[in-house]
XYZ file of C-alpha atoms in Angstrom:
590
model
C 200.440 -20.989 35.367
C 204.207 -21.251 35.226
C 205.622 -24.386 36.795
C 209.062 -24.706 38.305
C 211.286 -26.921 36.164
C 213.170 -27.924 39.286
C 209.946 -29.051 40.940
C 209.189 -31.185 37.916
C 212.558 -32.882 38.233
C 212.005 -33.411 41.975
C 208.600 -34.947 41.445
C 209.920 -37.138 38.638
C 212.741 -38.323 40.851
C 210.342 -38.931 43.738
C 208.402 -41.402 41.585
C 211.540 -43.466 41.077
C 212.385 -43.388 44.792
C 208.975 -43.768 46.357
C 209.464 -47.412 47.317
C 212.562 -46.687 49.376
C 210.729 -43.802 51.079
C 207.977 -46.031 52.417
C 210.033 -47.961 54.939
C 212.064 -46.768 57.856
C 212.671 -46.829 61.537
C 213.260 -43.895 63.838
C 211.738 -40.834 62.188
C 209.744 -37.771 63.093
C 207.993 -35.077 61.113
C 208.218 -31.394 60.210
C 206.123 -28.511 61.278
C 203.305 -26.802 59.454
C 203.701 -23.288 58.068
C 203.410 -20.666 59.385
C 205.219 -22.203 62.302
C 205.001 -21.773 66.037
C 205.994 -18.387 67.248
C 209.232 -17.918 69.103
C 211.291 -13.763 66.230
C 220.545 -4.369 58.644
C 219.583 -6.845 56.070
C 221.470 -8.382 53.168
C 218.571 -7.609 50.846
C 217.130 -4.117 50.728
C 214.255 -3.789 53.164
C 211.148 -2.143 51.732
C 208.745 -0.086 53.783
C 205.177 -1.381 53.845
C 203.098 0.652 51.471
C 205.869 0.975 48.880
C 204.892 -0.519 45.524
C 206.363 -3.925 44.932
C 209.344 -4.049 42.646
C 211.004 -6.877 40.775
C 214.190 -8.342 42.250
C 217.104 -9.508 40.159
C 215.287 -12.681 39.104
C 213.180 -11.295 36.258
C 209.434 -11.754 36.523
C 209.329 -12.582 40.232
C 207.749 -10.029 42.549
C 208.507 -11.299 46.029
C 208.414 -8.277 48.337
C 206.107 -5.301 48.865
C 202.408 -4.657 48.276
C 200.735 -5.402 44.955
C 197.464 -3.488 44.821
C 194.258 -4.922 43.352
C 193.932 -4.078 39.659
C 190.116 -3.914 39.777
C 188.546 -3.796 43.281
C 185.081 -3.586 41.672
C 185.371 -7.306 40.819
C 184.897 -8.182 44.511
C 182.451 -11.112 44.780
C 178.897 -10.318 45.853
C 179.277 -12.613 48.877
C 182.000 -10.334 50.234
C 180.551 -6.922 49.370
C 177.239 -7.858 51.002
C 178.983 -8.078 54.393
C 178.962 -4.433 55.380
C 179.599 -4.966 59.115
C 181.619 -8.212 59.134
C 185.148 -9.189 58.142
C 186.119 -12.837 57.651
C 189.797 -13.833 57.891
C 190.815 -17.347 56.915
C 193.404 -19.343 58.870
C 194.270 -22.857 59.988
C 192.229 -24.104 62.922
C 193.547 -23.190 66.394
C 193.602 -25.680 69.262
C 191.210 -23.590 71.370
C 193.797 -22.234 73.836
C 192.599 -18.619 73.890
C 194.757 -17.443 76.773
C 197.678 -15.025 76.313
C 199.924 -16.928 78.747
C 199.231 -20.389 77.314
C 198.689 -19.972 73.557
C 201.532 -21.640 71.655
C 200.507 -22.151 68.041
C 200.382 -19.265 65.593
C 196.622 -19.645 65.277
C 195.821 -19.685 69.003
C 198.077 -16.650 69.290
C 196.128 -14.808 66.578
C 193.000 -15.263 68.694
C 194.690 -14.349 71.977
C 196.216 -11.186 70.484
C 192.757 -10.139 69.245
C 191.335 -10.481 72.757
C 194.213 -9.272 74.953
C 196.695 -6.419 74.971
C 199.984 -6.103 76.849
C 201.870 -3.272 78.551
C 204.058 -2.852 75.468
C 203.465 -3.947 71.891
C 205.884 -4.867 69.123
C 206.086 -2.411 66.233
C 206.734 -2.907 62.529
C 210.505 -2.636 63.001
C 210.627 -5.124 65.878
C 210.994 -2.527 68.641
C 208.465 -2.129 71.468
C 206.223 0.844 72.226
C 203.702 1.559 75.031
C 200.261 -0.035 74.712
C 198.388 -0.496 78.015
C 201.309 1.301 79.618
C 201.479 5.039 79.160
C 205.143 5.186 80.132
C 207.987 2.693 80.568
C 211.337 3.424 82.255
C 214.465 1.436 83.099
C 216.789 2.537 85.910
C 220.397 3.543 85.085
C 221.695 0.240 86.493
C 219.254 -1.678 84.211
C 217.771 -3.519 87.189
C 214.418 -1.770 87.752
C 211.652 -1.675 85.137
C 208.829 0.759 85.912
C 205.464 0.863 84.119
C 202.819 3.556 84.386
C 199.391 2.394 83.137
C 196.964 4.511 81.166
C 194.020 5.834 83.115
C 190.605 4.256 82.686
C 191.716 0.850 81.403
C 189.017 -1.829 81.575
C 188.486 -5.467 80.848
C 185.743 -6.373 78.398
C 183.215 -6.884 81.243
C 183.745 -3.260 82.338
C 185.852 -4.069 85.416
C 188.974 -1.902 85.950
C 192.423 -3.052 84.831
C 195.038 -2.007 87.406
C 198.598 -2.709 88.485
C 197.249 -5.560 90.642
C 196.197 -7.370 87.456
C 199.672 -6.845 86.007
C 201.265 -8.231 89.181
C 198.960 -11.259 89.098
C 199.742 -11.932 85.433
C 203.495 -11.989 85.989
C 203.088 -14.013 89.196
C 201.167 -16.734 87.317
C 204.087 -17.085 84.919
C 206.326 -17.896 87.919
C 204.050 -20.580 89.355
C 205.584 -24.056 89.466
C 202.455 -25.540 87.880
C 202.510 -23.137 84.915
C 203.070 -25.233 81.784
C 202.772 -22.645 79.013
C 205.484 -21.558 76.539
C 206.974 -18.615 78.486
C 210.173 -19.127 80.489
C 209.987 -15.905 82.488
C 212.386 -17.009 85.216
C 215.197 -17.437 82.699
C 214.177 -14.385 80.632
C 213.141 -11.667 83.087
C 215.195 -12.762 86.122
C 212.848 -10.968 88.557
C 214.144 -10.904 92.128
C 212.454 -13.624 94.185
C 210.934 -15.300 91.127
C 212.862 -18.538 91.547
C 211.987 -18.660 95.252
C 208.296 -18.323 94.398
C 208.622 -21.069 91.776
C 210.287 -23.349 94.336
C 207.562 -22.664 96.903
C 209.996 -21.009 99.297
C 208.115 -17.690 99.177
C 204.434 -16.753 98.952
C 205.045 -13.595 96.929
C 207.663 -12.338 94.491
C 210.018 -9.849 96.101
C 210.836 -8.041 92.867
C 207.218 -7.201 91.974
C 206.058 -4.021 93.675
C 202.681 -2.319 93.125
C 203.288 1.391 93.801
C 199.709 2.522 93.215
C 196.767 1.358 91.024
C 198.483 2.722 87.914
C 202.164 2.092 88.707
C 204.195 -1.107 89.065
C 207.924 -1.844 89.394
C 209.893 -4.993 88.605
C 213.385 -5.445 90.044
C 215.685 -7.982 88.440
C 218.645 -9.795 89.972
C 220.842 -8.833 87.022
C 220.491 -6.895 83.760
C 218.413 -8.891 81.275
C 217.863 -8.057 77.625
C 214.666 -10.123 77.692
C 213.056 -8.461 80.710
C 211.318 -5.915 78.487
C 209.603 -8.352 76.077
C 208.980 -10.946 78.821
C 207.185 -8.524 81.147
C 205.987 -5.861 78.734
C 204.886 -8.327 76.079
C 202.697 -10.522 78.305
C 198.959 -10.195 77.685
C 197.397 -8.885 80.909
C 194.726 -11.057 82.522
C 192.117 -10.169 85.138
C 192.993 -11.142 88.704
C 189.313 -11.116 89.678
C 188.389 -13.531 86.879
C 191.454 -15.707 86.361
C 192.633 -15.541 89.960
C 189.457 -16.292 91.898
C 190.442 -19.980 92.257
C 194.191 -19.476 92.359
C 196.297 -21.264 94.921
C 200.044 -21.182 94.615
C 201.217 -24.386 92.939
C 197.906 -25.230 91.260
C 196.891 -23.640 87.963
C 194.951 -26.640 86.684
C 191.707 -24.643 86.699
C 193.087 -22.340 83.975
C 192.396 -25.035 81.368
C 188.655 -24.616 81.957
C 188.920 -20.949 80.980
C 190.787 -21.369 77.689
C 187.599 -21.046 75.626
C 185.961 -18.591 78.062
C 188.367 -15.647 77.854
C 187.886 -12.294 79.543
C 190.158 -9.914 77.692
C 191.015 -6.244 77.385
C 191.603 -5.999 73.635
C 189.561 -4.598 70.733
C 187.249 -7.602 70.410
C 185.378 -10.027 72.674
C 184.858 -13.719 71.959
C 181.280 -14.394 70.908
C 181.471 -18.016 69.790
C 184.002 -20.760 69.119
C 183.007 -23.730 66.969
C 185.909 -26.196 66.954
C 187.072 -27.001 63.447
C 184.945 -24.228 61.925
C 185.388 -20.670 63.181
C 185.893 -18.147 65.966
C 183.451 -15.229 66.067
C 184.249 -11.909 67.766
C 182.237 -8.780 68.486
C 183.623 -5.298 69.099
C 184.618 -4.522 72.692
C 182.909 -1.283 73.729
C 185.250 -1.080 76.756
C 188.460 -1.096 74.704
C 190.632 1.856 75.705
C 190.904 3.104 72.113
C 187.164 2.786 71.580
C 185.209 0.023 69.855
C 186.667 -1.015 66.456
C 184.969 0.309 63.330
C 184.099 -3.201 62.122
C 181.464 -4.576 64.538
C 181.995 -8.275 63.821
C 185.121 -10.276 63.087
C 185.275 -13.967 62.120
C 188.317 -16.220 61.896
C 187.180 -18.962 59.525
C 189.213 -22.160 59.473
C 190.627 -22.959 56.046
C 193.197 -25.309 54.537
C 195.874 -24.907 51.906
C 193.589 -26.761 49.513
C 190.630 -24.397 50.034
C 191.968 -20.961 51.054
C 192.379 -19.468 47.566
C 188.987 -20.824 46.451
C 187.250 -19.257 49.435
C 188.853 -15.890 48.693
C 187.764 -16.127 45.072
C 184.189 -16.973 46.067
C 184.064 -14.116 48.584
C 183.532 -16.459 51.531
C 186.641 -15.007 53.175
C 188.182 -11.534 52.972
C 191.775 -12.400 53.782
C 194.034 -15.444 54.121
C 197.639 -16.592 54.255
C 198.633 -18.227 50.960
C 201.862 -20.191 50.529
C 204.260 -17.964 48.616
C 205.297 -19.340 45.249
C 205.007 -18.142 41.674
C 201.942 -20.202 40.843
C 199.989 -18.939 43.853
C 201.066 -15.345 43.268
C 199.839 -15.464 39.673
C 196.576 -17.073 40.777
C 195.920 -14.298 43.294
C 196.826 -11.606 40.791
C 194.374 -13.055 38.296
C 191.490 -12.441 40.720
C 192.098 -8.657 40.322
C 190.170 -7.585 43.479
C 192.867 -8.707 45.947
C 195.712 -6.726 47.493
C 198.772 -8.961 47.919
C 201.298 -8.319 50.694
C 204.712 -10.018 50.564
C 207.539 -9.840 53.102
C 210.246 -12.145 54.512
C 208.799 -14.380 57.185
C 210.257 -13.902 60.628
C 211.361 -17.498 60.867
C 213.208 -20.230 59.008
C 213.073 -23.879 57.988
C 215.718 -26.375 59.052
C 216.586 -30.068 59.204
C 217.379 -31.171 62.754
C 219.972 -33.754 63.747
C 219.416 -36.013 66.733
C 222.634 -35.219 68.600
C 222.054 -38.113 70.969
C 222.919 -40.456 68.106
C 226.668 -41.185 67.938
C 226.913 -40.675 64.180
C 225.800 -37.037 64.470
C 228.113 -36.111 67.348
C 231.052 -35.513 65.012
C 230.993 -31.968 63.616
C 232.616 -33.177 60.385
C 229.670 -35.488 59.736
C 227.161 -32.672 60.222
C 229.191 -30.451 57.910
C 229.397 -33.221 55.304
C 225.640 -33.720 55.342
C 225.183 -29.979 54.825
C 227.695 -29.721 51.954
C 226.193 -32.878 50.468
C 222.585 -31.683 50.255
C 221.520 -29.497 47.323
C 219.542 -27.024 49.405
C 219.187 -24.576 46.534
C 217.427 -27.194 44.424
C 214.981 -28.000 47.223
C 214.183 -24.380 48.055
C 213.713 -23.375 44.416
C 211.473 -26.361 43.810
C 209.114 -25.505 46.642
C 209.104 -21.713 46.654
C 209.942 -20.772 43.038
C 211.856 -17.618 43.940
C 209.968 -16.851 47.164
C 212.621 -18.106 49.601
C 216.409 -18.042 49.990
C 218.840 -20.570 51.410
C 220.156 -19.473 54.834
C 223.272 -20.355 56.817
C 222.455 -19.082 60.321
C 219.319 -19.501 62.472
C 218.239 -15.883 62.171
C 216.190 -13.662 59.876
C 218.156 -11.561 57.399
C 216.132 -8.571 58.635
C 217.324 -8.855 62.226
C 219.812 -6.352 63.657
C 221.657 -9.404 65.007
C 222.089 -11.118 61.605
C 225.521 -11.662 60.062
C 226.445 -12.899 56.607
C 230.125 -13.427 57.494
C 229.809 -17.210 57.678
C 230.451 -20.355 55.631
C 227.833 -20.666 52.846
C 228.054 -24.509 52.576
C 227.512 -24.473 48.829
C 226.617 -27.897 47.414
C 229.859 -29.883 47.065
C 229.780 -33.688 47.050
C 233.563 -34.041 46.884
C 234.076 -31.889 49.973
C 231.353 -33.886 51.749
C 233.032 -37.194 50.874
C 236.391 -35.938 52.160
C 234.856 -34.901 55.510
C 233.151 -38.283 55.899
C 236.454 -40.042 55.169
C 238.180 -37.897 57.806
C 235.431 -38.772 60.290
C 236.170 -42.468 59.793
C 233.114 -43.398 57.722
C 234.489 -45.634 54.956
C 232.607 -46.958 51.927
C 231.824 -50.668 52.297
C 231.540 -53.409 49.665
C 227.832 -52.628 49.201
C 228.524 -48.926 48.593
C 227.223 -47.866 52.029
C 229.619 -46.162 54.419
C 230.247 -47.791 57.779
C 232.171 -47.181 60.968
C 232.727 -49.463 63.972
C 230.337 -51.986 62.466
C 227.486 -49.490 61.961
C 226.212 -48.705 58.481
C 225.412 -45.064 57.748
C 221.645 -45.108 57.424
C 219.559 -41.993 58.118
C 215.961 -42.455 59.232
C 214.129 -39.260 58.325
C 210.828 -38.455 60.006
C 208.629 -36.605 57.523
C 205.345 -34.824 58.034
C 202.837 -35.700 55.355
C 201.325 -33.949 53.533
C 204.087 -31.342 53.399
C 205.448 -29.809 50.190
C 208.882 -29.167 51.684
C 209.329 -32.803 52.631
C 208.070 -33.832 49.209
C 211.060 -31.955 47.787
C 213.607 -32.888 50.474
C 213.102 -36.651 50.318
C 214.000 -37.384 46.658
C 216.859 -34.863 46.591
C 218.356 -36.131 49.871
C 218.021 -39.759 48.767
C 219.849 -39.029 45.515
C 222.530 -36.747 47.021
C 223.300 -38.942 50.010
C 223.401 -42.101 47.875
C 226.312 -40.430 46.052
C 227.991 -40.054 49.454
C 227.436 -43.699 50.384
C 224.598 -42.973 52.817
C 221.161 -44.574 52.758
C 218.382 -42.041 53.427
C 215.119 -43.688 54.524
C 212.000 -41.536 54.917
C 209.031 -42.476 57.062
C 205.990 -40.286 56.421
C 203.336 -39.683 59.062
C 201.035 -36.950 60.343
C 202.348 -33.851 62.037
C 201.477 -34.814 65.616
C 203.179 -38.204 65.240
C 206.396 -36.495 64.149
C 206.296 -34.064 67.054
C 205.801 -36.971 69.436
C 208.835 -38.731 67.968
C 210.856 -35.541 68.328
C 209.914 -35.233 72.003
C 210.916 -38.866 72.610
C 214.153 -38.559 70.640
C 212.942 -41.320 68.327
C 214.427 -40.001 65.065
C 217.671 -39.404 63.165
C 216.776 -36.287 61.185
C 213.585 -34.326 60.531
C 212.430 -31.106 58.928
C 210.799 -28.340 60.951
C 210.109 -24.625 60.666
C 210.282 -22.131 63.514
C 209.000 -18.623 64.077
C 211.265 -16.048 65.711
C 210.714 -13.240 68.189
C 212.187 -9.780 67.590
C 214.937 -10.309 70.173
C 217.467 -13.009 69.191
C 218.008 -13.995 72.826
C 214.646 -15.809 72.883
C 216.080 -18.548 70.671
C 218.508 -19.570 73.435
C 215.950 -22.146 74.553
C 216.535 -24.068 71.322
C 220.336 -24.119 71.513
C 221.656 -23.888 75.070
C 222.425 -27.088 76.932
C 219.179 -28.295 78.529
C 217.124 -25.485 76.963
C 213.354 -25.833 77.265
C 213.003 -26.260 73.476
C 216.276 -28.105 72.939
C 215.017 -31.659 72.610
C 217.593 -32.694 69.979
C 220.396 -33.083 72.552
C 222.587 -30.270 71.211
C 225.257 -28.957 73.569
C 228.095 -26.505 72.982
C 229.736 -24.673 75.931
C 230.746 -21.744 73.716
C 227.154 -21.292 72.522
C 225.962 -21.417 76.136
C 228.525 -18.764 77.118
C 227.657 -16.413 74.241
C 223.922 -16.612 74.908
C 224.603 -15.805 78.559
C 226.658 -12.750 77.568
C 224.033 -11.597 75.060
C 221.285 -11.850 77.632
C 223.096 -9.733 80.223
C 223.953 -6.878 77.871
C 221.439 -4.171 76.980
C 223.746 -2.075 74.759
C 222.700 -2.840 71.188
C 226.147 -2.350 69.607
C 227.767 -4.666 72.116
C 225.040 -7.230 71.553
C 225.617 -7.146 67.773
C 229.240 -8.230 68.335
C 228.168 -11.040 70.657
C 225.523 -12.439 68.300
C 227.850 -12.221 65.317
C 230.271 -14.491 67.153
C 227.372 -16.691 68.271
C 226.001 -17.180 64.759
C 229.479 -17.867 63.398
C 229.808 -20.630 65.995
C 226.362 -22.052 65.183
C 227.280 -21.954 61.503
C 230.518 -23.851 62.150
C 229.098 -26.373 64.633
C 225.733 -26.933 62.879
C 223.068 -28.056 65.334
C 220.873 -28.104 62.199
C 221.097 -28.020 58.444
C 219.743 -24.504 57.929
C 217.391 -24.542 54.936
C 215.609 -21.313 54.051
C 213.877 -18.088 54.952
C 210.710 -17.880 52.874
C 208.266 -15.104 52.083
C 204.933 -14.597 53.800
C 202.128 -13.856 51.360
C 198.787 -12.473 52.505
C 195.915 -11.766 50.139
C 193.070 -9.480 51.196
C 189.946 -8.216 49.514
C 190.514 -4.556 48.651
C 187.071 -3.760 50.109
C 188.791 -3.217 53.471
C 191.838 -1.160 54.422
C 194.034 -0.487 57.445
C 196.387 -3.483 57.398
C 199.729 -2.666 58.984
C 201.844 -5.814 58.819
C 205.558 -6.539 58.802
C 207.772 -9.573 59.531
C 207.574 -8.635 63.228
C 203.929 -7.602 63.415
C 201.105 -9.827 62.156
C 197.584 -8.650 61.331
C 196.123 -9.530 64.747
C 197.925 -6.637 66.446
C 196.073 -4.082 64.313
C 192.561 -5.464 63.823
C 191.139 -2.392 65.594
C 192.418 -0.207 62.731
C 190.674 -2.099 59.914
C 187.841 -0.412 58.020
C 185.412 -1.611 55.350
C 185.328 0.783 52.399
């Protein structure tokens, strides 16, 4: 296997710096990959199904589909399973509810069990799913859905507009503590009053007949379509039998007892081991062709081995040159590569005085060799980014500062910000030495590269970089408490860029780093009220230019997703916007 020379240098450097990385104070840790879900391209976008081609960097195939060279080499363990498909993934938390699932892995399960009115397509647009027709009024205030006839839940009970109304009502309940902020996103008339307990129903939800429902919003909202149309529909008879406004605590008891409407039904969940599904004979498209589906819980240390042994048929493998060559050597695997719909970043704690000066944040970005870190980890399977958006998004802009590595420019900005080098070589201001406590998830290959490079780069700037390594949950807890200086995380994006407002607007539900910028708040508000795509492009271009200038984060990279699947089955239809779970009903064993 080829090894990255840059990685070797990073690892060598890390050995010399390991002692200084073991101590520290306020720190928190990064997120696992793939990350939590949230969403014109500079590089040429390839259509799925096109053969992979080599980019400018010779020898690196990092986008497209590489077909198995010899499918007949499939292990006996796999070929013996004629009615079962096993997909490997990290273990979910067991929240198998479409309104509450937050992690990627819980969402994979929920999307296998539940369908929504609309469903995201390969290009990030939405198309009818449970709905037969979807219309928006000329004033962009009324959203009307017509359901397909004969829809059923997996127990055979009918799925009607009443179930849709109940689903959206639950999302407005004051006791709802899931990830969806429907009041801010959909802006349904009377939704806030219901949340506040001032009304016993939501004025803007109107059931016309068993197959027709209307939602009226208080103002045009770009997120009304994905917020309403993208919600997995739950059964009012099952999930609502104990419902009382203001108390959804009973929902927790149903997380591992789902009643869905999707292609599969939950048969068994063994925590830490697997989720087993059986085909849903009441699915509106008909029962899937593969009778049994298993999500087997794997780790980065075991996933490739399990594929090779035939114990799994498909898994997500971290995209780098070594892993790609390993998968290719197995010969019976199809390999799918595409840009992940997300990005990695290093967060600042904006509640700390030293990070409140924009010049300091810019200096720390200029002063970190991001290219070295990204190349070390991903070996040509990721690119450095400069805005918090996928290069495949219609909202993306490249007309921004690139922050190329420049220690002299970084030093000048720090001098201008009043941070002067002291007698011991460490910068200080108003009696405070410039020490960064970095919270680092361990094990994590990105942090393993960040720590030695940041320690070396920032030492040149007169800044001490101290890394404290801990498990993932400990880092997240520190982040929630604000008990950190800087930390690395990765985030998944939704197709619509407006969803990310929660991370950047003042007081946003996912903005726990204390970032606040009135111009950013204003631009997100404008983007959310405009449905015209060309007008929105102008707004988000200005927004991303502001976020590039003001730097709530050090933007790190957009990597590649790499999925390997045994060529014994076909029907995968994935893209950066559409993961495998949306199309499990189309899979077939050859």
